[in-house]
Short mmCIF file of C-alpha atoms in Angstrom, two decimals:
data_model
loop_
_atom_site.label_atom_id
_atom_site.label_comp_id
_atom_site.label_asym_id
_atom_site.label_seq_id
_atom_site.Cartn_x
_atom_site.Cartn_y
_atom_site.Cartn_z
CA MET A 1 94.15 103.97 125.87
CA PHE A 2 93.52 100.57 124.27
CA LYS A 3 94.16 98.42 127.37
CA LYS A 4 90.49 97.48 127.85
CA PHE A 5 89.51 98.09 124.23
CA ASP A 6 87.21 95.47 122.72
CA GLU A 7 86.10 96.07 119.15
CA LYS A 8 82.61 94.59 119.71
CA GLU A 9 81.86 96.81 122.70
CA SER A 10 83.99 99.90 122.00
CA VAL A 11 83.14 100.67 118.35
CA SER A 12 80.11 102.92 118.09
CA SER A 13 80.04 103.77 114.36
CA VAL A 14 81.90 103.58 111.07
CA GLN A 15 81.74 106.65 108.87
CA GLN A 16 82.89 107.15 105.27
CA LEU A 17 84.79 110.42 104.88
CA LYS A 18 84.03 113.11 102.34
CA SER A 19 86.87 113.89 99.95
CA SER A 20 87.40 117.33 101.55
CA LEU A 21 87.89 115.72 104.98
CA GLN A 22 90.24 113.12 103.47
CA LYS A 23 92.30 115.93 101.93
CA GLY A 24 92.45 117.69 105.29
CA ILE A 25 93.59 114.55 107.09
CA ARG A 26 96.27 113.86 104.45
CA GLY A 27 97.52 117.43 104.85
CA LYS A 28 97.60 117.14 108.65
CA LEU A 29 99.50 113.84 108.43
CA LEU A 30 102.08 115.36 106.07
CA GLU A 31 102.47 118.34 108.37
CA THR A 32 102.96 116.07 111.41
CA TYR A 33 105.07 113.36 109.70
CA PRO A 34 107.07 114.98 106.85
CA TYR A 35 109.16 111.81 106.31
CA LEU A 36 105.98 110.01 105.26
CA GLU A 37 105.51 112.14 102.15
CA SER A 38 107.02 109.69 99.65
CA HIS A 39 104.82 106.84 100.93
CA LEU A 40 101.56 108.62 101.73
CA ASP A 41 100.03 107.66 98.37
CA GLU A 42 100.71 103.98 99.21
CA ILE A 43 99.23 104.30 102.69
CA LEU A 44 96.28 106.56 101.85
CA PRO A 45 95.72 106.65 98.07
CA LYS A 46 93.95 109.79 96.86
CA LYS A 47 91.38 107.89 94.80
CA GLU A 48 90.38 105.52 97.63
CA ALA A 49 87.81 106.33 100.26
CA PHE A 50 88.90 106.00 103.85
CA ARG A 51 86.68 105.64 106.84
CA ILE A 52 86.79 106.68 110.45
CA ILE A 53 85.79 104.28 113.16
CA LYS A 54 84.33 106.20 116.07
CA CYS A 55 84.79 104.49 119.41
CA HIS A 56 83.80 105.16 123.00
CA ASP A 57 86.05 107.43 125.06
CA HIS A 58 86.41 109.87 122.10
CA ILE A 59 88.77 107.64 120.11
CA GLU A 60 88.81 107.73 116.31
CA ILE A 61 90.60 105.20 114.12
CA LEU A 62 91.39 105.92 110.47
CA VAL A 63 91.08 102.86 108.21
CA ASN A 64 91.74 102.35 104.50
CA SER A 65 89.42 100.69 101.98
CA LEU A 66 90.72 97.25 103.04
CA GLY A 67 89.70 97.95 106.63
CA GLU A 68 93.28 98.09 107.96
CA GLN A 69 93.78 100.45 110.90
CA LEU A 70 96.35 103.10 110.00
CA PHE A 71 96.15 106.02 112.43
CA PHE A 72 94.23 106.82 115.61
CA ARG A 73 93.62 109.84 117.79
CA HIS A 74 92.01 110.75 121.09
CA ARG A 75 89.77 113.82 121.55
CA GLU A 76 90.68 115.70 118.37
CA GLY A 77 94.36 115.32 119.26
CA GLN A 78 97.26 114.42 117.04
CA TRP A 79 96.96 111.45 114.67
CA LEU A 80 99.27 108.63 115.83
CA PRO A 81 100.24 105.66 113.64
CA THR A 82 99.29 102.13 114.62
CA LEU A 83 102.17 99.79 115.38
CA LYS A 84 101.33 97.64 112.35
CA LEU A 85 101.71 100.66 110.07
CA PHE A 86 104.90 101.73 111.85
CA HIS A 87 106.38 98.25 111.41
CA LYS A 88 105.87 98.62 107.63
CA TYR A 89 107.39 102.14 107.53
CA PRO A 90 109.75 102.30 110.55
CA TYR A 91 111.40 105.65 109.94
CA PHE A 92 108.88 108.46 110.23
CA LEU A 93 108.79 108.75 114.04
CA PRO A 94 111.65 109.53 116.43
CA MET A 95 112.63 106.44 118.40
CA LEU A 96 113.37 106.06 122.09
CA GLN A 97 114.81 102.81 123.38
CA VAL A 98 114.13 101.38 126.83
CA ASP A 99 116.24 98.88 128.74
CA LYS A 100 115.30 95.18 129.02
CA GLY A 101 113.76 95.64 132.47
CA ALA A 102 111.02 97.92 131.12
CA ILE A 103 109.75 95.56 128.39
CA ARG A 104 107.30 93.53 130.48
CA PHE A 105 105.78 96.68 132.00
CA ILE A 106 105.30 98.31 128.60
CA LEU A 107 103.66 95.16 127.24
CA SER A 108 101.15 95.32 130.08
CA GLY A 109 100.25 98.93 129.22
CA ALA A 110 102.43 100.97 131.58
CA ASN A 111 103.77 104.40 130.75
CA ILE A 112 107.52 104.68 130.20
CA MET A 113 109.32 106.05 133.22
CA CYS A 114 112.39 108.27 132.91
CA PRO A 115 114.83 105.79 134.54
CA GLY A 116 113.92 103.23 131.87
CA LEU A 117 115.03 105.74 129.21
CA THR A 118 118.28 106.83 130.90
CA SER A 119 119.73 103.56 132.20
CA PRO A 120 122.41 101.50 130.39
CA GLY A 121 120.79 99.73 127.44
CA ALA A 122 118.46 102.64 126.80
CA CYS A 123 118.91 105.25 124.08
CA MET A 124 117.14 108.54 123.31
CA THR A 125 116.95 110.82 120.32
CA ASN A 126 116.45 114.53 120.89
CA VAL A 127 112.68 115.22 121.07
CA GLU A 128 110.47 117.98 122.40
CA LYS A 129 107.63 117.66 124.90
CA GLY A 130 104.44 116.40 123.23
CA ALA A 131 106.22 114.63 120.38
CA SER A 132 104.91 111.32 119.02
CA VAL A 133 107.56 108.63 119.48
CA ALA A 134 108.08 104.95 118.80
CA ILE A 135 109.32 102.93 121.74
CA MET A 136 111.99 100.40 120.90
CA ALA A 137 113.25 97.81 123.37
CA GLU A 138 116.80 96.71 124.04
CA GLY A 139 117.52 93.58 122.00
CA LYS A 140 114.30 93.80 119.92
CA ASP A 141 114.05 94.72 116.23
CA ASN A 142 110.55 96.21 116.06
CA ALA A 143 108.85 98.93 118.06
CA VAL A 144 106.86 97.71 121.08
CA ALA A 145 104.77 100.85 121.67
CA ILE A 146 103.73 104.25 120.37
CA GLY A 147 103.40 107.17 122.73
CA THR A 148 103.69 110.88 123.39
CA THR A 149 106.51 112.45 125.38
CA SER A 150 105.57 114.10 128.69
CA MET A 151 108.88 115.98 128.81
CA SER A 152 111.61 116.83 126.36
CA SER A 153 114.56 114.44 126.15
CA GLU A 154 116.72 117.07 127.91
CA ASP A 155 114.27 117.20 130.83
CA ILE A 156 114.10 113.41 130.98
CA LEU A 157 117.89 113.34 131.41
CA LYS A 158 117.88 116.14 133.99
CA VAL A 159 114.92 115.06 136.11
CA ASN A 160 115.23 111.26 135.66
CA LYS A 161 112.03 110.78 137.65
CA GLY A 162 108.39 110.29 136.75
CA ILE A 163 106.70 109.54 133.45
CA GLY A 164 108.82 110.26 130.35
CA VAL A 165 106.43 108.91 127.71
CA GLU A 166 102.70 108.30 127.94
CA THR A 167 101.97 105.04 126.15
CA SER A 168 99.02 105.20 123.74
CA HIS A 169 99.29 101.87 121.89
CA TYR A 170 101.42 98.77 122.51
CA ILE A 171 101.83 95.25 121.16
CA ASN A 172 98.91 92.97 122.02
CA ASP A 173 96.51 95.70 123.20
CA GLY A 174 92.97 96.02 121.85
CA LEU A 175 93.97 97.98 118.75
CA TRP A 176 96.74 95.52 117.90
CA GLN A 177 94.28 92.59 118.12
CA MET A 178 91.49 94.38 116.22
CA LYS A 179 90.57 92.68 112.97
CA PRO A 180 90.20 94.71 109.75
CA ILE A 181 86.77 96.35 109.56
CA LYS A 182 85.15 96.16 106.13
#
């Protein structure tokens, strides 16, 4: 999604949100990520105004008053956290770990294949199809990507073929390199 993203060319507008929309987004985030409840006031304070950056290809990025990117979504889909936010609060998404061989492919924007999630060195938590997940890498401390599962973890184990997780955002992509927008 952010492989060829360039903030100068891809950003089309920045829009301040009304308080009713902010409330709706906060509610949606709590519904999607219940473990974030105790920290949501730190991430998105009620009294601060947040903005949405509208980009080409129907991408929206939610930023706080400091201009830090917090969440993003594609075509009115589910809000996904940015890696920088997930590195600060690394517990509110299920984690899947890939083996060492998959790291270089993920860092170049590839989707995560099932064999990379089922081989020795890999580890999976039980997730349903369509769940937002953080991708950890064998031997690394921080998440290397954020994505959405294409199959449940049970199906990934059974089938062991094809795409297991569609990568949305990874270290060093356009969103990672984007500077805060004031």
